[in-house]
Structures are given as structure tokens and as C-alpha cells.
Amino acid sequence: MGRGEGGCRRAELHTAAALGAAQLPAAGLLWWAVADSGTDDYGAGYGGAFGLLCLFLFAPLVLPVLGLLHAVLHPLPALVLARRAARRAARRVPGPEWARHLGGVALLGTAWAAPVTLLWGGSYPATAVSLSLLGVLPVLGVARLRRRYARETQGTGRAWRARSVWLGSAPVSVALFAAAFLGALLASVTGLLTAYEPPKLSAGQLAGVWRGDDGAVLRLLPGGRARGTALPTRAGSEEPPGTRDFVVCGGDGTWRLDAPEREGERDGVLLRLDRDCGRETVWTIGGTADEPELFVLFGDPDAGDVRILTRD
């Protein structure tokens, strides 16, 4: 490793990338725990042992790339901003470089939060704070690296090696993940994170017009009659193998509130159309008491096609 400024910059890149990658598993766990709290997954989604196996198999390959991408988009540009601000100020900006670096990280985190919120939604303030926090560990690591690199160039410290930084980030990642897991578990026990509970609706509350984004309309009439328009229903047994698990139907039919007796199963609407189109379909109740939904999942539960109806 060179001992010039170019060598120090390469060291900063490796340090920021390694520590950025180290924190991503813990950050992902916390994001999943918060996002999943009180939300309906509609019975679909990847997970279980297969999901964990994929995580452990591909994380060593993906995390370094994500860490490098994070380094070149956030902490390293923030370091450049901090150093230029210090040089251009009429009077030197007070405080250590790492403090100015944190200020640059917060500034860029706030800026990056705007496109992230536009693309994926969510709260802008929460996104800005989260992105800013993701830059803290790389900043502290770079500050420590600068001190170590100064000792190395003076011949008073051990030579810096990129491999040692990446290997040293592994136990940091494990410790952060364990802390995030324990924090999420504690939040769940104390009630800060809650499991989703579907609303309980009576037959009278279900009666009305329900619409889907794809033009589907379901009218549940008092007395048990129903009318569907462009409504997906479960495919009949006469459908050729390999076709979709649903067909689009319309016409009159009947409905009733379906309340399973087994623990853990949700209430729903059992719909049967009079026409010879599809089979009876259970539309499960979801959403909230204020904004209820009816949904049905077609296909594989891990990657199925979820169709949702909302009250008109």
C-alpha cells in the first residue's frame, strides 16, 4: 500500500465501504421490523428457511458491492464537502474533521432522502434521519483510519492493509446485527412494534360497493345477493394445466360472511357467481377498521398475485 495521499484515499474508500457494508444487515433487519409492524402482508411474501438460506449464501457477494456503492454516494462525497468548506471559509471551520464530516453526511442524507421518498414513498423526515445515520459508522471509521495512517507514515504504527479492514468489519457486522435483533425483540415485547390485526366486520358492514385498481367491481347487496364486474375468481377445474389460477368473470351471484372456526384464520366473503365462470372464491378481509379491504391471493403464497378491493 502506498504511503502518499493517493494511498490514504484508497484506504478511506476501503474503510467506508467495509463499514457501510457491515451495517447493512442490521439496518435491513430494523427496516423490516418497522415496516412489518402493524401492516398486512396479505399472506404473501418470501421468508422462512429458504429466505434465510439465500441471505447467508448471497450476502458475502452482495454486501461488498452495496458497501462500495454507499461509500461513493454518501460518506466520501460528504468528506470532500467537509474539507472544501474548511479550506474556503474565511476563518477555519472549528472542530475536528470528523465533526465536519458528520455535518456533510447529514447534509447529503437529507438531500438523498428526496429522491428516495419520491421513488419508494414513506416519511421524508424519517428517511432523511435514517440515511444520515447510515453515514455515521463510516465517518468514525475513516477518522480512525486517518489517525492510524498518520502513525504508519511516521513509522510508528502497523502498515494498513485493505484485507484487514474487510476482515475486521465482519465481527462488527455480527455485533450490529445481534444488537438490532435484540432491539427489535425488545420493541416487540414492550409493544412498540405490534403484529397486524385485521378488522372484524359484520355482514351489514360488508354490504356495499368494492372496487379494484384494475377495474374490478364487487357489489355486495343486503340479503346475500352479489354482482361482479371484471372480477377475478378462482379458475375452474376445466381450465387447461399451466394457465393462470384465476379467470375474470362478471354477473350476479350470492355471498355470505365466511368466519372460519380455526384459530389464526381470517374472516372473509364467500362469493359464488351464478354463471359458469370460475369457482367460488373467498375474499379475505384486510386493511383497517377505517379503511377496510377485501383481497384474494392467487398462485404460490410466496410470490402470488394479490388482488385487492377497497370500499367505494
PDB file of C-alpha atoms in Angstrom:
ATOM      1  CA  MET A   1       0.000   0.000   0.000  1.00  0.00           C
ATOM      2  CA  GLY A   2       1.406   3.417  -0.942  1.00  0.00           C
ATOM      3  CA  ARG A   3       2.094   5.969   1.738  1.00  0.00           C
ATOM      4  CA  GLY A   4       1.098   9.075  -0.256  1.00  0.00           C
ATOM      5  CA  GLU A   5      -2.184  10.942  -0.352  1.00  0.00           C
ATOM      6  CA  GLY A   6      -3.422   8.589  -3.066  1.00  0.00           C
ATOM      7  CA  GLY A   7      -2.822   5.639  -0.778  1.00  0.00           C
ATOM      8  CA  CYS A   8      -4.707   7.340   2.023  1.00  0.00           C
ATOM      9  CA  ARG A   9      -7.675   7.974  -0.255  1.00  0.00           C
ATOM     10  CA  ARG A  10      -7.771   4.308  -1.235  1.00  0.00           C
ATOM     11  CA  ALA A  11      -7.665   3.437   2.440  1.00  0.00           C
ATOM     12  CA  GLU A  12     -10.596   5.775   3.108  1.00  0.00           C
ATOM     13  CA  LEU A  13     -12.577   4.161   0.292  1.00  0.00           C
ATOM     14  CA  HIS A  14     -11.990   0.626   1.627  1.00  0.00           C
ATOM     15  CA  THR A  15     -12.792   1.681   5.193  1.00  0.00           C
ATOM     16  CA  ALA A  16     -16.011   3.499   4.287  1.00  0.00           C
ATOM     17  CA  ALA A  17     -17.136   0.644   2.025  1.00  0.00           C
ATOM     18  CA  ALA A  18     -16.333  -2.099   4.558  1.00  0.00           C
ATOM     19  CA  LEU A  19     -18.110  -0.384   7.448  1.00  0.00           C
ATOM     20  CA  GLY A  20     -21.002   0.660   5.221  1.00  0.00           C
ATOM     21  CA  ALA A  21     -21.469  -2.964   4.209  1.00  0.00           C
ATOM     22  CA  ALA A  22     -21.094  -4.158   7.805  1.00  0.00           C
ATOM     23  CA  GLN A  23     -24.089  -2.142   8.987  1.00  0.00           C
ATOM     24  CA  LEU A  24     -26.467  -3.098   6.175  1.00  0.00           C
ATOM     25  CA  PRO A  25     -27.724  -6.424   7.657  1.00  0.00           C
ATOM     26  CA  ALA A  26     -28.633  -4.690  10.935  1.00  0.00           C
ATOM     27  CA  ALA A  27     -30.198  -1.763   9.058  1.00  0.00           C
ATOM     28  CA  GLY A  28     -32.191  -4.162   6.884  1.00  0.00           C
ATOM     29  CA  LEU A  29     -33.459  -6.055   9.924  1.00  0.00           C
ATOM     30  CA  LEU A  30     -34.590  -2.846  11.639  1.00  0.00           C
ATOM     31  CA  TRP A  31     -36.237  -1.592   8.437  1.00  0.00           C
ATOM     32  CA  TRP A  32     -38.104  -4.885   8.018  1.00  0.00           C
ATOM     33  CA  ALA A  33     -39.232  -4.902  11.663  1.00  0.00           C
ATOM     34  CA  VAL A  34     -40.565  -1.347  11.497  1.00  0.00           C
ATOM     35  CA  ALA A  35     -42.137  -1.740   8.056  1.00  0.00           C
ATOM     36  CA  ASP A  36     -43.797  -5.018   9.038  1.00  0.00           C
ATOM     37  CA  SER A  37     -45.189  -3.660  12.299  1.00  0.00           C
ATOM     38  CA  GLY A  38     -48.949  -3.329  12.084  1.00  0.00           C
ATOM     39  CA  THR A  39     -49.060  -3.852   8.309  1.00  0.00           C
ATOM     40  CA  ASP A  40     -50.875  -6.501   6.306  1.00  0.00           C
ATOM     41  CA  ASP A  41     -48.727  -8.778   4.135  1.00  0.00           C
ATOM     42  CA  TYR A  42     -51.871 -10.319   2.562  1.00  0.00           C
ATOM     43  CA  GLY A  43     -50.436 -13.776   3.233  1.00  0.00           C
ATOM     44  CA  ALA A  44     -47.766 -13.364   0.536  1.00  0.00           C
ATOM     45  CA  GLY A  45     -44.023 -12.812   0.651  1.00  0.00           C
ATOM     46  CA  TYR A  46     -40.747 -14.656   0.721  1.00  0.00           C
ATOM     47  CA  GLY A  47     -39.360 -15.859   4.000  1.00  0.00           C
ATOM     48  CA  GLY A  48     -38.781 -18.864   6.182  1.00  0.00           C
ATOM     49  CA  ALA A  49     -35.797 -21.174   5.979  1.00  0.00           C
ATOM     50  CA  PHE A  50     -35.408 -20.647   2.232  1.00  0.00           C
ATOM     51  CA  GLY A  51     -35.153 -16.886   2.671  1.00  0.00           C
ATOM     52  CA  LEU A  52     -32.545 -17.220   5.420  1.00  0.00           C
ATOM     53  CA  LEU A  53     -30.542 -19.668   3.321  1.00  0.00           C
ATOM     54  CA  CYS A  54     -30.492 -17.234   0.385  1.00  0.00           C
ATOM     55  CA  LEU A  55     -29.463 -14.429   2.745  1.00  0.00           C
ATOM     56  CA  PHE A  56     -26.455 -16.311   4.102  1.00  0.00           C
ATOM     57  CA  LEU A  57     -25.416 -17.579   0.673  1.00  0.00           C
ATOM     58  CA  PHE A  58     -25.519 -14.304  -1.235  1.00  0.00           C
ATOM     59  CA  ALA A  59     -24.767 -11.721   1.489  1.00  0.00           C
ATOM     60  CA  PRO A  60     -20.945 -12.129   1.216  1.00  0.00           C
ATOM     61  CA  LEU A  61     -21.212 -11.411  -2.521  1.00  0.00           C
ATOM     62  CA  VAL A  62     -23.737  -8.575  -2.445  1.00  0.00           C
ATOM     63  CA  LEU A  63     -22.748  -6.646   0.681  1.00  0.00           C
ATOM     64  CA  PRO A  64     -19.293  -5.506  -0.536  1.00  0.00           C
ATOM     65  CA  VAL A  65     -20.857  -4.114  -3.718  1.00  0.00           C
ATOM     66  CA  LEU A  66     -23.570  -2.304  -1.761  1.00  0.00           C
ATOM     67  CA  GLY A  67     -20.989  -1.006   0.697  1.00  0.00           C
ATOM     68  CA  LEU A  68     -18.856   0.376  -2.126  1.00  0.00           C
ATOM     69  CA  LEU A  69     -21.884   2.000  -3.747  1.00  0.00           C
ATOM     70  CA  HIS A  70     -22.871   3.585  -0.445  1.00  0.00           C
ATOM     71  CA  ALA A  71     -19.336   4.857   0.131  1.00  0.00           C
ATOM     72  CA  VAL A  72     -19.050   6.626  -3.222  1.00  0.00           C
ATOM     73  CA  LEU A  73     -22.541   8.147  -2.979  1.00  0.00           C
ATOM     74  CA  HIS A  74     -22.615   9.295   0.631  1.00  0.00           C
ATOM     75  CA  PRO A  75     -19.733   9.342   3.160  1.00  0.00           C
ATOM     76  CA  LEU A  76     -16.893  10.040   0.718  1.00  0.00           C
ATOM     77  CA  PRO A  77     -18.626  12.947  -1.088  1.00  0.00           C
ATOM     78  CA  ALA A  78     -19.530  14.278   2.365  1.00  0.00           C
ATOM     79  CA  LEU A  79     -15.840  14.139   3.308  1.00  0.00           C
ATOM     80  CA  VAL A  80     -14.946  16.158   0.201  1.00  0.00           C
ATOM     81  CA  LEU A  81     -17.590  18.759   1.095  1.00  0.00           C
ATOM     82  CA  ALA A  82     -16.286  18.991   4.666  1.00  0.00           C
ATOM     83  CA  ARG A  83     -12.682  19.539   3.547  1.00  0.00           C
ATOM     84  CA  ARG A  84     -13.603  22.111   0.900  1.00  0.00           C
ATOM     85  CA  ALA A  85     -15.763  24.010   3.376  1.00  0.00           C
ATOM     86  CA  ALA A  86     -12.844  24.155   5.789  1.00  0.00           C
ATOM     87  CA  ARG A  87     -10.428  25.398   3.110  1.00  0.00           C
ATOM     88  CA  ARG A  88     -12.747  28.035   1.634  1.00  0.00           C
ATOM     89  CA  ALA A  89     -14.003  29.519   4.880  1.00  0.00           C
ATOM     90  CA  ALA A  90     -12.592  32.918   5.716  1.00  0.00           C
ATOM     91  CA  ARG A  91     -11.748  31.512   9.119  1.00  0.00           C
ATOM     92  CA  ARG A  92     -11.101  27.838   9.629  1.00  0.00           C
ATOM     93  CA  VAL A  93     -14.251  25.919  10.498  1.00  0.00           C
ATOM     94  CA  PRO A  94     -13.826  24.975  14.178  1.00  0.00           C
ATOM     95  CA  GLY A  95     -13.815  21.415  15.425  1.00  0.00           C
ATOM     96  CA  PRO A  96     -12.176  18.160  14.304  1.00  0.00           C
ATOM     97  CA  GLU A  97     -12.503  16.901  10.765  1.00  0.00           C
ATOM     98  CA  TRP A  98     -14.780  14.020  11.770  1.00  0.00           C
ATOM     99  CA  ALA A  99     -17.327  16.503  13.187  1.00  0.00           C
ATOM    100  CA  ARG A 100     -17.396  18.450   9.919  1.00  0.00           C
ATOM    101  CA  HIS A 101     -17.612  15.108   8.095  1.00  0.00           C
ATOM    102  CA  LEU A 102     -20.718  14.218  10.110  1.00  0.00           C
ATOM    103  CA  GLY A 103     -22.241  17.530   9.105  1.00  0.00           C
ATOM    104  CA  GLY A 104     -21.617  16.734   5.442  1.00  0.00           C
ATOM    105  CA  VAL A 105     -23.145  13.279   5.907  1.00  0.00           C
ATOM    106  CA  ALA A 106     -26.270  14.811   7.434  1.00  0.00           C
ATOM    107  CA  LEU A 107     -26.498  17.306   4.570  1.00  0.00           C
ATOM    108  CA  LEU A 108     -26.186  14.652   1.873  1.00  0.00           C
ATOM    109  CA  GLY A 109     -28.513  12.285   3.737  1.00  0.00           C
ATOM    110  CA  THR A 110     -31.171  14.989   3.722  1.00  0.00           C
ATOM    111  CA  ALA A 111     -30.614  15.564   0.003  1.00  0.00           C
ATOM    112  CA  TRP A 112     -30.740  11.853  -0.914  1.00  0.00           C
ATOM    113  CA  ALA A 113     -33.942  11.443   1.088  1.00  0.00           C
ATOM    114  CA  ALA A 114     -35.892  13.450  -1.502  1.00  0.00           C
ATOM    115  CA  PRO A 115     -35.481  11.060  -4.478  1.00  0.00           C
ATOM    116  CA  VAL A 116     -35.726   8.009  -2.212  1.00  0.00           C
ATOM    117  CA  THR A 117     -39.067   9.226  -0.832  1.00  0.00           C
ATOM    118  CA  LEU A 118     -40.372  10.036  -4.315  1.00  0.00           C
ATOM    119  CA  LEU A 119     -39.449   6.591  -5.644  1.00  0.00           C
ATOM    120  CA  TRP A 120     -40.382   4.360  -2.701  1.00  0.00           C
ATOM    121  CA  GLY A 121     -42.670   6.526  -0.576  1.00  0.00           C
ATOM    122  CA  GLY A 122     -42.534   6.835   3.179  1.00  0.00           C
ATOM    123  CA  SER A 123     -41.893   9.731   5.507  1.00  0.00           C
ATOM    124  CA  TYR A 124     -39.326  12.248   4.282  1.00  0.00           C
ATOM    125  CA  PRO A 125     -38.070  13.227   7.781  1.00  0.00           C
ATOM    126  CA  ALA A 126     -37.703   9.568   8.818  1.00  0.00           C
ATOM    127  CA  THR A 127     -35.911   8.757   5.552  1.00  0.00           C
ATOM    128  CA  ALA A 128     -33.547  11.725   5.953  1.00  0.00           C
ATOM    129  CA  VAL A 129     -32.654  10.707   9.511  1.00  0.00           C
ATOM    130  CA  SER A 130     -32.165   7.054   8.508  1.00  0.00           C
ATOM    131  CA  LEU A 131     -29.886   7.876   5.584  1.00  0.00           C
ATOM    132  CA  SER A 132     -27.877  10.284   7.720  1.00  0.00           C
ATOM    133  CA  LEU A 133     -27.414   7.642  10.430  1.00  0.00           C
ATOM    134  CA  LEU A 134     -26.098   5.187   7.829  1.00  0.00           C
ATOM    135  CA  GLY A 135     -23.154   7.524   7.328  1.00  0.00           C
ATOM    136  CA  VAL A 136     -22.096   7.761  10.974  1.00  0.00           C
ATOM    137  CA  LEU A 137     -20.174   4.486  11.252  1.00  0.00           C
ATOM    138  CA  PRO A 138     -18.169   5.041   8.026  1.00  0.00           C
ATOM    139  CA  VAL A 139     -17.321   8.572   9.235  1.00  0.00           C
ATOM    140  CA  LEU A 140     -15.960   7.283  12.546  1.00  0.00           C
ATOM    141  CA  GLY A 141     -14.081   4.535  10.747  1.00  0.00           C
ATOM    142  CA  VAL A 142     -12.464   6.998   8.338  1.00  0.00           C
ATOM    143  CA  ALA A 143     -11.444   9.243  11.260  1.00  0.00           C
ATOM    144  CA  ARG A 144      -9.780   6.290  12.986  1.00  0.00           C
ATOM    145  CA  LEU A 145      -8.138   5.326   9.712  1.00  0.00           C
ATOM    146  CA  ARG A 146      -6.634   8.808   9.326  1.00  0.00           C
ATOM    147  CA  ARG A 147      -5.010   8.557  12.757  1.00  0.00           C
ATOM    148  CA  ARG A 148      -3.690   5.086  12.047  1.00  0.00           C
ATOM    149  CA  TYR A 149      -2.454   6.097   8.609  1.00  0.00           C
ATOM    150  CA  ALA A 150      -0.608   9.069  10.113  1.00  0.00           C
ATOM    151  CA  ARG A 151       1.199   6.745  12.536  1.00  0.00           C
ATOM    152  CA  GLU A 152       2.027   4.373   9.679  1.00  0.00           C
ATOM    153  CA  THR A 153       3.608   7.099   7.540  1.00  0.00           C
ATOM    154  CA  GLN A 154       5.689   8.171  10.536  1.00  0.00           C
ATOM    155  CA  GLY A 155       6.827   4.628  11.085  1.00  0.00           C
ATOM    156  CA  THR A 156       5.178   4.304  14.498  1.00  0.00           C
ATOM    157  CA  GLY A 157       2.274   2.039  13.605  1.00  0.00           C
ATOM    158  CA  ARG A 158       1.412  -1.156  11.735  1.00  0.00           C
ATOM    159  CA  ALA A 159       1.046  -0.956   7.958  1.00  0.00           C
ATOM    160  CA  TRP A 160      -2.523  -0.586   6.792  1.00  0.00           C
ATOM    161  CA  ARG A 161      -3.947  -3.402   4.665  1.00  0.00           C
ATOM    162  CA  ALA A 162      -7.278  -3.442   2.822  1.00  0.00           C
ATOM    163  CA  ARG A 163      -7.833  -7.101   3.678  1.00  0.00           C
ATOM    164  CA  SER A 164      -7.552  -6.412   7.400  1.00  0.00           C
ATOM    165  CA  VAL A 165     -10.260  -3.748   7.179  1.00  0.00           C
ATOM    166  CA  TRP A 166     -12.701  -6.030   5.367  1.00  0.00           C
ATOM    167  CA  LEU A 167     -11.993  -8.957   7.696  1.00  0.00           C
ATOM    168  CA  GLY A 168     -12.282  -6.702  10.724  1.00  0.00           C
ATOM    169  CA  SER A 169     -15.694  -5.466   9.566  1.00  0.00           C
ATOM    170  CA  ALA A 170     -17.156  -8.990   9.851  1.00  0.00           C
ATOM    171  CA  PRO A 171     -17.355  -9.116  13.674  1.00  0.00           C
ATOM    172  CA  VAL A 172     -18.654  -5.536  13.628  1.00  0.00           C
ATOM    173  CA  SER A 173     -21.462  -6.643  11.320  1.00  0.00           C
ATOM    174  CA  VAL A 174     -22.306  -9.617  13.566  1.00  0.00           C
ATOM    175  CA  ALA A 175     -22.374  -7.406  16.671  1.00  0.00           C
ATOM    176  CA  LEU A 176     -24.588  -4.798  14.999  1.00  0.00           C
ATOM    177  CA  PHE A 177     -26.983  -7.466  13.723  1.00  0.00           C
ATOM    178  CA  ALA A 178     -27.235  -9.045  17.182  1.00  0.00           C
ATOM    179  CA  ALA A 179     -27.918  -5.644  18.745  1.00  0.00           C
ATOM    180  CA  ALA A 180     -30.575  -4.893  16.114  1.00  0.00           C
ATOM    181  CA  PHE A 181     -32.215  -8.281  16.685  1.00  0.00           C
ATOM    182  CA  LEU A 182     -32.326  -7.802  20.445  1.00  0.00           C
ATOM    183  CA  GLY A 183     -33.663  -4.264  19.986  1.00  0.00           C
ATOM    184  CA  ALA A 184     -36.428  -5.444  17.662  1.00  0.00           C
ATOM    185  CA  LEU A 185     -37.291  -8.279  20.041  1.00  0.00           C
ATOM    186  CA  LEU A 186     -37.470  -5.871  22.981  1.00  0.00           C
ATOM    187  CA  ALA A 187     -39.630  -3.456  20.982  1.00  0.00           C
ATOM    188  CA  SER A 188     -41.987  -6.310  20.126  1.00  0.00           C
ATOM    189  CA  VAL A 189     -42.235  -7.461  23.757  1.00  0.00           C
ATOM    190  CA  THR A 190     -42.876  -3.932  25.042  1.00  0.00           C
ATOM    191  CA  GLY A 191     -45.488  -3.215  22.380  1.00  0.00           C
ATOM    192  CA  LEU A 192     -43.557  -0.628  20.379  1.00  0.00           C
ATOM    193  CA  LEU A 193     -43.777  -2.994  17.413  1.00  0.00           C
ATOM    194  CA  THR A 194     -47.127  -4.701  17.014  1.00  0.00           C
ATOM    195  CA  ALA A 195     -48.422  -7.547  14.888  1.00  0.00           C
ATOM    196  CA  TYR A 196     -51.119  -6.814  12.330  1.00  0.00           C
ATOM    197  CA  GLU A 197     -54.716  -7.474  13.373  1.00  0.00           C
ATOM    198  CA  PRO A 198     -57.407  -7.480  10.644  1.00  0.00           C
ATOM    199  CA  PRO A 199     -60.674  -5.671  11.346  1.00  0.00           C
ATOM    200  CA  LYS A 200     -63.817  -7.541  12.349  1.00  0.00           C
ATOM    201  CA  LEU A 201     -66.713  -6.654  10.028  1.00  0.00           C
ATOM    202  CA  SER A 202     -70.311  -7.783  10.197  1.00  0.00           C
ATOM    203  CA  ALA A 203     -72.394  -8.708   7.157  1.00  0.00           C
ATOM    204  CA  GLY A 204     -74.054  -5.307   7.334  1.00  0.00           C
ATOM    205  CA  GLN A 205     -70.688  -3.541   7.314  1.00  0.00           C
ATOM    206  CA  LEU A 206     -69.550  -5.594   4.315  1.00  0.00           C
ATOM    207  CA  ALA A 207     -72.569  -4.699   2.198  1.00  0.00           C
ATOM    208  CA  GLY A 208     -71.728  -2.047  -0.379  1.00  0.00           C
ATOM    209  CA  VAL A 209     -69.570  -1.463  -3.437  1.00  0.00           C
ATOM    210  CA  TRP A 210     -65.933  -2.584  -3.562  1.00  0.00           C
ATOM    211  CA  ARG A 211     -63.553  -1.620  -6.374  1.00  0.00           C
ATOM    212  CA  GLY A 212     -60.113  -2.708  -7.560  1.00  0.00           C
ATOM    213  CA  ASP A 213     -57.424  -0.736  -9.361  1.00  0.00           C
ATOM    214  CA  ASP A 214     -57.783  -2.954 -12.444  1.00  0.00           C
ATOM    215  CA  GLY A 215     -61.468  -2.103 -12.963  1.00  0.00           C
ATOM    216  CA  ALA A 216     -62.935  -4.931 -10.906  1.00  0.00           C
ATOM    217  CA  VAL A 217     -66.197  -4.096  -9.122  1.00  0.00           C
ATOM    218  CA  LEU A 218     -67.980  -6.177  -6.487  1.00  0.00           C
ATOM    219  CA  ARG A 219     -71.408  -5.154  -5.229  1.00  0.00           C
ATOM    220  CA  LEU A 220     -72.442  -6.952  -2.049  1.00  0.00           C
ATOM    221  CA  LEU A 221     -76.184  -6.434  -1.635  1.00  0.00           C
ATOM    222  CA  PRO A 222     -78.096  -6.887   1.617  1.00  0.00           C
ATOM    223  CA  GLY A 223     -79.785 -10.261   1.756  1.00  0.00           C
ATOM    224  CA  GLY A 224     -76.905 -12.217   0.236  1.00  0.00           C
ATOM    225  CA  ARG A 225     -77.067 -11.274  -3.440  1.00  0.00           C
ATOM    226  CA  ALA A 226     -73.952 -10.059  -5.268  1.00  0.00           C
ATOM    227  CA  ARG A 227     -72.952  -8.659  -8.629  1.00  0.00           C
ATOM    228  CA  GLY A 228     -69.459  -8.691 -10.081  1.00  0.00           C
ATOM    229  CA  THR A 229     -67.864  -6.824 -12.984  1.00  0.00           C
ATOM    230  CA  ALA A 230     -64.445  -7.832 -14.391  1.00  0.00           C
ATOM    231  CA  LEU A 231     -63.920  -9.722 -11.153  1.00  0.00           C
ATOM    232  CA  PRO A 232     -61.076 -12.259 -10.758  1.00  0.00           C
ATOM    233  CA  THR A 233     -62.311 -15.603  -9.434  1.00  0.00           C
ATOM    234  CA  ARG A 234     -60.646 -18.936  -8.916  1.00  0.00           C
ATOM    235  CA  ALA A 235     -60.285 -20.898 -12.139  1.00  0.00           C
ATOM    236  CA  GLY A 236     -62.481 -23.935 -12.604  1.00  0.00           C
ATOM    237  CA  SER A 237     -61.172 -27.480 -12.791  1.00  0.00           C
ATOM    238  CA  GLU A 238     -61.779 -27.496 -16.560  1.00  0.00           C
ATOM    239  CA  GLU A 239     -59.046 -24.896 -17.126  1.00  0.00           C
ATOM    240  CA  PRO A 240     -56.059 -26.326 -19.071  1.00  0.00           C
ATOM    241  CA  PRO A 241     -52.967 -27.087 -16.978  1.00  0.00           C
ATOM    242  CA  GLY A 242     -50.425 -24.299 -16.832  1.00  0.00           C
ATOM    243  CA  THR A 243     -52.950 -21.464 -17.152  1.00  0.00           C
ATOM    244  CA  ARG A 244     -53.425 -18.745 -14.555  1.00  0.00           C
ATOM    245  CA  ASP A 245     -55.020 -19.590 -11.239  1.00  0.00           C
ATOM    246  CA  PHE A 246     -57.869 -17.167 -11.847  1.00  0.00           C
ATOM    247  CA  VAL A 247     -60.297 -16.105 -14.563  1.00  0.00           C
ATOM    248  CA  VAL A 248     -62.081 -12.775 -14.959  1.00  0.00           C
ATOM    249  CA  CYS A 249     -65.838 -13.108 -14.544  1.00  0.00           C
ATOM    250  CA  GLY A 250     -68.922 -10.985 -14.222  1.00  0.00           C
ATOM    251  CA  GLY A 251     -72.616 -11.353 -13.453  1.00  0.00           C
ATOM    252  CA  ASP A 252     -74.909 -11.996 -10.499  1.00  0.00           C
ATOM    253  CA  GLY A 253     -74.310 -14.378  -7.656  1.00  0.00           C
ATOM    254  CA  THR A 254     -74.526 -14.908  -3.919  1.00  0.00           C
ATOM    255  CA  TRP A 255     -72.311 -14.050  -0.983  1.00  0.00           C
ATOM    256  CA  ARG A 256     -72.091 -14.686   2.725  1.00  0.00           C
ATOM    257  CA  LEU A 257     -69.772 -13.839   5.582  1.00  0.00           C
ATOM    258  CA  ASP A 258     -67.241 -16.643   5.970  1.00  0.00           C
ATOM    259  CA  ALA A 259     -65.929 -16.887   9.548  1.00  0.00           C
ATOM    260  CA  PRO A 260     -63.551 -19.859   9.932  1.00  0.00           C
ATOM    261  CA  GLU A 261     -63.528 -21.539  13.316  1.00  0.00           C
ATOM    262  CA  ARG A 262     -59.823 -22.394  13.294  1.00  0.00           C
ATOM    263  CA  GLU A 263     -57.501 -20.104  15.249  1.00  0.00           C
ATOM    264  CA  GLY A 264     -55.447 -17.717  13.136  1.00  0.00           C
ATOM    265  CA  GLU A 265     -57.682 -17.764  10.058  1.00  0.00           C
ATOM    266  CA  ARG A 266     -59.354 -14.552   8.935  1.00  0.00           C
ATOM    267  CA  ASP A 267     -62.937 -13.749   8.185  1.00  0.00           C
ATOM    268  CA  GLY A 268     -63.857 -13.235   4.563  1.00  0.00           C
ATOM    269  CA  VAL A 269     -66.583 -13.064   1.960  1.00  0.00           C
ATOM    270  CA  LEU A 270     -67.523 -16.331   0.250  1.00  0.00           C
ATOM    271  CA  LEU A 271     -68.610 -15.352  -3.266  1.00  0.00           C
ATOM    272  CA  ARG A 272     -70.291 -17.642  -5.786  1.00  0.00           C
ATOM    273  CA  LEU A 273     -71.328 -16.326  -9.209  1.00  0.00           C
ATOM    274  CA  ASP A 274     -74.326 -17.885 -10.951  1.00  0.00           C
ATOM    275  CA  ARG A 275     -72.641 -18.033 -14.366  1.00  0.00           C
ATOM    276  CA  ASP A 276     -70.433 -20.954 -15.362  1.00  0.00           C
ATOM    277  CA  CYS A 277     -67.285 -18.884 -14.889  1.00  0.00           C
ATOM    278  CA  GLY A 278     -64.784 -19.810 -12.219  1.00  0.00           C
ATOM    279  CA  ARG A 279     -65.391 -21.338  -8.819  1.00  0.00           C
ATOM    280  CA  GLU A 280     -66.472 -19.914  -5.504  1.00  0.00           C
ATOM    281  CA  THR A 281     -63.866 -17.516  -4.167  1.00  0.00           C
ATOM    282  CA  VAL A 282     -63.159 -16.315  -0.656  1.00  0.00           C
ATOM    283  CA  TRP A 283     -62.284 -12.616  -0.459  1.00  0.00           C
ATOM    284  CA  THR A 284     -60.400 -12.194   2.812  1.00  0.00           C
ATOM    285  CA  ILE A 285     -60.940  -9.126   4.995  1.00  0.00           C
ATOM    286  CA  GLY A 286     -57.893  -6.877   5.403  1.00  0.00           C
ATOM    287  CA  GLY A 287     -56.986  -3.249   5.802  1.00  0.00           C
ATOM    288  CA  THR A 288     -58.153  -1.365   8.874  1.00  0.00           C
ATOM    289  CA  ALA A 289     -61.489  -0.626  10.509  1.00  0.00           C
ATOM    290  CA  ASP A 290     -61.483   2.854   8.952  1.00  0.00           C
ATOM    291  CA  GLU A 291     -60.249   1.681   5.526  1.00  0.00           C
ATOM    292  CA  PRO A 292     -61.233  -1.980   5.122  1.00  0.00           C
ATOM    293  CA  GLU A 293     -60.138  -4.088   2.164  1.00  0.00           C
ATOM    294  CA  LEU A 294     -61.081  -7.378   0.549  1.00  0.00           C
ATOM    295  CA  PHE A 295     -58.301  -9.390  -1.062  1.00  0.00           C
ATOM    296  CA  VAL A 296     -57.643 -12.745  -2.631  1.00  0.00           C
ATOM    297  CA  LEU A 297     -54.266 -14.375  -3.281  1.00  0.00           C
ATOM    298  CA  PHE A 298     -53.825 -16.445  -6.424  1.00  0.00           C
ATOM    299  CA  GLY A 299     -50.907 -18.786  -7.023  1.00  0.00           C
ATOM    300  CA  ASP A 300     -47.914 -19.544  -4.826  1.00  0.00           C
ATOM    301  CA  PRO A 301     -48.289 -17.879  -1.383  1.00  0.00           C
ATOM    302  CA  ASP A 302     -44.614 -16.819  -1.536  1.00  0.00           C
ATOM    303  CA  ALA A 303     -44.963 -14.999  -4.873  1.00  0.00           C
ATOM    304  CA  GLY A 304     -48.647 -14.915  -5.560  1.00  0.00           C
ATOM    305  CA  ASP A 305     -50.840 -12.416  -7.362  1.00  0.00           C
ATOM    306  CA  VAL A 306     -52.728 -10.379  -4.749  1.00  0.00           C
ATOM    307  CA  ARG A 307     -55.935  -8.698  -5.943  1.00  0.00           C
ATOM    308  CA  ILE A 308     -57.327  -6.027  -3.598  1.00  0.00           C
ATOM    309  CA  LEU A 309     -60.727  -4.349  -3.443  1.00  0.00           C
ATOM    310  CA  THR A 310     -61.375  -1.191  -1.442  1.00  0.00           C
ATOM    311  CA  ARG A 311     -64.704   0.236  -0.369  1.00  0.00           C
ATOM    312  CA  ASP A 312     -66.150   2.722  -2.807  1.00  0.00           C
TER     313      ASP A 312
END
